[in-house]
PDB file of C-alpha atoms in Angstrom:
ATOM      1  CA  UNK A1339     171.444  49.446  22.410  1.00 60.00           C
ATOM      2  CA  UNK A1340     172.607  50.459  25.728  1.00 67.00           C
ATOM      3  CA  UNK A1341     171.903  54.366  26.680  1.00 66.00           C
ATOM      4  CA  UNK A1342     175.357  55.965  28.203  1.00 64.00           C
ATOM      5  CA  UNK A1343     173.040  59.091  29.791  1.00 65.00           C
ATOM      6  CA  UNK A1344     171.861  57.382  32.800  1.00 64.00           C
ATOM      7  CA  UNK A1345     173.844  57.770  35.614  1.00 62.00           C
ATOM      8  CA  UNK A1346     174.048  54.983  38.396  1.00 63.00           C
ATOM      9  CA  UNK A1347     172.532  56.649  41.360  1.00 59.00           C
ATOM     10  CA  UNK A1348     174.267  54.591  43.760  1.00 61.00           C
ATOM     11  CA  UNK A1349     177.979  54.387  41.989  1.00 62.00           C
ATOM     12  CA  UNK A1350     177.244  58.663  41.717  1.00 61.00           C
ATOM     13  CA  UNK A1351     176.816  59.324  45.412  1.00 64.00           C
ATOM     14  CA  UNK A1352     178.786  61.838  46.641  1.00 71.00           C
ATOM     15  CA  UNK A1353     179.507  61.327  50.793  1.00 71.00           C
ATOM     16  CA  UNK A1354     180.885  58.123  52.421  1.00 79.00           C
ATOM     17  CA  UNK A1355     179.629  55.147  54.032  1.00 79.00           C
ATOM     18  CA  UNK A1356     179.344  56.326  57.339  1.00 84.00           C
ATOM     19  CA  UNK A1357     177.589  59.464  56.225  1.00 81.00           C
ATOM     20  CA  UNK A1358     175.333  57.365  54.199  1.00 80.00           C
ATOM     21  CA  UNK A1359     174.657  55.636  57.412  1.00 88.00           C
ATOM     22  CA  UNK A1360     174.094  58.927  59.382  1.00 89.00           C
ATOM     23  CA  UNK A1361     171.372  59.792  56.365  1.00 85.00           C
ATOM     24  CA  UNK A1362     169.792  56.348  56.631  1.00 88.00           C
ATOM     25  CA  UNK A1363     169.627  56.360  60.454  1.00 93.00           C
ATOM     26  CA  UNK A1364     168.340  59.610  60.609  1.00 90.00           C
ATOM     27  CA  UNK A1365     165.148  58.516  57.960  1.00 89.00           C
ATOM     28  CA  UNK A1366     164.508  55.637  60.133  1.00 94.00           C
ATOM     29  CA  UNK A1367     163.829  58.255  63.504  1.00 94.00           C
ATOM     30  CA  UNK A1368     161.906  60.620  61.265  1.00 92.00           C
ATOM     31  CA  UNK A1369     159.825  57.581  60.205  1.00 93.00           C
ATOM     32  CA  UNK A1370     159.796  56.500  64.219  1.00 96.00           C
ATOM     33  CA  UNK A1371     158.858  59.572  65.450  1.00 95.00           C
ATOM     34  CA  UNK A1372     156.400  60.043  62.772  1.00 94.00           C
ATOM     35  CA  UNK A1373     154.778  56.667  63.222  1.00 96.00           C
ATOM     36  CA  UNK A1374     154.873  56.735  66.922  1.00 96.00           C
ATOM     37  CA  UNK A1375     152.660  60.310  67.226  1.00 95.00           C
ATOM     38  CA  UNK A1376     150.224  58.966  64.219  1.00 94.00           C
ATOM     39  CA  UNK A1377     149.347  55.838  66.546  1.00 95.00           C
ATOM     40  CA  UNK A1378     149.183  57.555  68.925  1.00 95.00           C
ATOM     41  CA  UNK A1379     146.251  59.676  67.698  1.00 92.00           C
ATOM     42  CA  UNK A1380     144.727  56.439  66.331  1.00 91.00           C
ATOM     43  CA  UNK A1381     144.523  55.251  70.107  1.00 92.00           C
ATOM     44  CA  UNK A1382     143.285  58.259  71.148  1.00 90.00           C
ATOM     45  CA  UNK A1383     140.980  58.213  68.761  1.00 86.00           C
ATOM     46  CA  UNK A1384     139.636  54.927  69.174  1.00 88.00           C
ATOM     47  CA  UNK A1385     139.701  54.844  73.052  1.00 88.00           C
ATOM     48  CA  UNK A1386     137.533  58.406  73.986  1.00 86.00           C
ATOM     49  CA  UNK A1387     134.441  57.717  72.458  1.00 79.00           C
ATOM     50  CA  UNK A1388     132.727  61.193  71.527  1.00 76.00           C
ATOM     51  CA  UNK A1389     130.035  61.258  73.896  1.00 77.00           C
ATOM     52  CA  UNK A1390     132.542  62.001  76.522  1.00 74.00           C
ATOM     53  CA  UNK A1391     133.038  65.438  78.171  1.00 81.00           C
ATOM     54  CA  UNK A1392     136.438  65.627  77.618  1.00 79.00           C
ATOM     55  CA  UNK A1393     136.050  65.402  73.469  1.00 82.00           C
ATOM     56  CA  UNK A1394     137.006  68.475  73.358  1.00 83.00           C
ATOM     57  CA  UNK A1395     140.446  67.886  74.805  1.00 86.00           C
ATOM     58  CA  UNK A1396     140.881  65.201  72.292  1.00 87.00           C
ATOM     59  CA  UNK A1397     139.930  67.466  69.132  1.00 85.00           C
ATOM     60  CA  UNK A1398     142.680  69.875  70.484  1.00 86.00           C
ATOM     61  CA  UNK A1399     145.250  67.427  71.045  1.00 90.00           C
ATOM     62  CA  UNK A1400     144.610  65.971  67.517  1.00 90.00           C
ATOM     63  CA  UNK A1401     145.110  69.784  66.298  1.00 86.00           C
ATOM     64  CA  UNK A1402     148.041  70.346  68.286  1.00 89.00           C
ATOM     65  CA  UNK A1403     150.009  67.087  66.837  1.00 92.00           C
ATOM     66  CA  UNK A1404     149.157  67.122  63.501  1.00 89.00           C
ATOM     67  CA  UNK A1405     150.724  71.056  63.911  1.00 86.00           C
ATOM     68  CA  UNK A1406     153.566  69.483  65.373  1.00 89.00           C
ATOM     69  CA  UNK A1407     153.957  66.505  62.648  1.00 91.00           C
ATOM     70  CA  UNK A1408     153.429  69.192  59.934  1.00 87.00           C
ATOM     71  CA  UNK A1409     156.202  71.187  61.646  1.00 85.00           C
ATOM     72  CA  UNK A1410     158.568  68.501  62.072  1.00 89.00           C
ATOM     73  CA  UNK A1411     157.857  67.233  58.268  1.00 89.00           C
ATOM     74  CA  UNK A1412     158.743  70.908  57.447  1.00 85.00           C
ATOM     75  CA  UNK A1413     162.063  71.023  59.720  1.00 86.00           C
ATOM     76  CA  UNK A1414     163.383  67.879  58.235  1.00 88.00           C
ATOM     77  CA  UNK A1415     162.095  67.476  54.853  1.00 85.00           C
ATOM     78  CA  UNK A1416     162.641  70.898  53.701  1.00 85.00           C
ATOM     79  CA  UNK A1417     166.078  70.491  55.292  1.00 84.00           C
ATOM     80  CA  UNK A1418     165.163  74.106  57.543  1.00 84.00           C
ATOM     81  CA  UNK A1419     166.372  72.122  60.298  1.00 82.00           C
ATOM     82  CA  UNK A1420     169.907  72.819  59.083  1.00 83.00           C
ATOM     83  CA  UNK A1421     169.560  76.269  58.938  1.00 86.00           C
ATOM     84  CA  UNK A1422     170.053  79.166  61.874  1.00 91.00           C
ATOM     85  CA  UNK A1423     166.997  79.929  64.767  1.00 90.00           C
ATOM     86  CA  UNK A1424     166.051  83.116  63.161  1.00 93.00           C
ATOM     87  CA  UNK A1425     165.029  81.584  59.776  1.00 90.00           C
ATOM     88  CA  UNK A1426     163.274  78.851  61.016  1.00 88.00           C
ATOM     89  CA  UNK A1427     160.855  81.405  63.389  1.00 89.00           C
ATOM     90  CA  UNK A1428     160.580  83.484  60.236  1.00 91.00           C
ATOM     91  CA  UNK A1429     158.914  80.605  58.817  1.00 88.00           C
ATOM     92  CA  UNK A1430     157.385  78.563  60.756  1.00 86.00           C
ATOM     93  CA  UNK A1431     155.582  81.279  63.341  1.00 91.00           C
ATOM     94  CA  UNK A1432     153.434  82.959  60.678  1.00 92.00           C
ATOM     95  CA  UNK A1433     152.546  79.113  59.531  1.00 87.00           C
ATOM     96  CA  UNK A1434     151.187  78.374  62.592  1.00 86.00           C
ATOM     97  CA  UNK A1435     149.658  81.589  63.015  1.00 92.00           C
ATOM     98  CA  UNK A1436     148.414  81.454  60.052  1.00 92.00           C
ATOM     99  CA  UNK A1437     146.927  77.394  60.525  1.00 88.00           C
ATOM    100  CA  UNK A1438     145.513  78.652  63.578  1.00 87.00           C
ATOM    101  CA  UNK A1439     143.534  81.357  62.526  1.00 94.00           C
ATOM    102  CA  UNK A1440     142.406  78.590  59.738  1.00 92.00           C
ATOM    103  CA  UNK A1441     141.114  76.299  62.316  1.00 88.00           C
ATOM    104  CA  UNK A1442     139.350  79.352  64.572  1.00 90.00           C
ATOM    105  CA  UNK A1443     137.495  79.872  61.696  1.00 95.00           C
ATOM    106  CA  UNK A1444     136.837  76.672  60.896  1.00 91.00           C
ATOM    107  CA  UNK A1445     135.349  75.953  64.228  1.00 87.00           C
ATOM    108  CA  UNK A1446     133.973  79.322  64.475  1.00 92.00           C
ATOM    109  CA  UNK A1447     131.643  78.718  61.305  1.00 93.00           C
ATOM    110  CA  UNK A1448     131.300  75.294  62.649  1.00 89.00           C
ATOM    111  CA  UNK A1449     129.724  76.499  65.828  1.00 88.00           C
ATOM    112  CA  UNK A1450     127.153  79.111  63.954  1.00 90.00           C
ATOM    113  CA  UNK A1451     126.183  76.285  61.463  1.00 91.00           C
ATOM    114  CA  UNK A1452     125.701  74.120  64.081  1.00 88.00           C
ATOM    115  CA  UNK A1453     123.538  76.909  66.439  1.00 89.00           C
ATOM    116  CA  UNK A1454     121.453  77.903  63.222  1.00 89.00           C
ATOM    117  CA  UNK A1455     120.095  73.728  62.507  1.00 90.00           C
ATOM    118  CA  UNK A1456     119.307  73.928  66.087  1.00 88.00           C
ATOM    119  CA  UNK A1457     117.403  77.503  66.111  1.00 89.00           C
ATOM    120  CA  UNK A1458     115.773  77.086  62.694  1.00 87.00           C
ATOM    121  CA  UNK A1459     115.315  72.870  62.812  1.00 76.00           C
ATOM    122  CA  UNK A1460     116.810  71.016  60.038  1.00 62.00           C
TER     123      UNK A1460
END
């Protein structure tokens, strides 16, 4: 018994061919863009080597684009790309304000852990 409830997804689209093909070409440069930072931070990764001085540069790097990726997931995703200047600072500025304090404490704790197993031996 065939059901008569399930709608064809592809015979129930609702735009044209060409805007179809805007929607699809605009997926592929998310997934480009996306792809492109994440290896990227994979090179970085695997070329500075953590006994170097500049580690430190690298950690912040890796926090600053993984705030940007998590930004531009949010613009495009979450379709706030589309809307006006005003919302999107509404929204995204306390998110990263609020990520950032995350990772100051983070590294904050990080650092008093880190001078208490040297004071006290571990």
């Amino acid at each position: 018994m065939e059901r008569d409830d399930i709608i064809e997804y592809s015979l129930d689209a609702h735009h044209s061919e060409e805007a179809g093909k805007k929607i699809r070409r605009k997926i592929w440069l998310v997934t480009a863009i996306l792809t492109v930072i994440t290896a990227f931070e994979v090179a970085v990764g695997a070329l500075v080597h953590q006994d170097n001085s500049m580690w430190w540069i690298v950690k912040l790097l890796f926090i600053g684009l993984t705030l940007l990726k998590a930004g531009y997931i949010v613009l495009v995703f979450m379709h706030l790309g589309d809307e006006r200047k005003v919302l999107k600072y509404c929204i995204l500025i306390p998110y990263f304000i609020f990520i950032s304090y995350l990772i100051f404490i983070a590294l904050t704790e990080a650092n008093a852990v880190h001078a208490a197993w040297e004071t006290y031996g571990g």
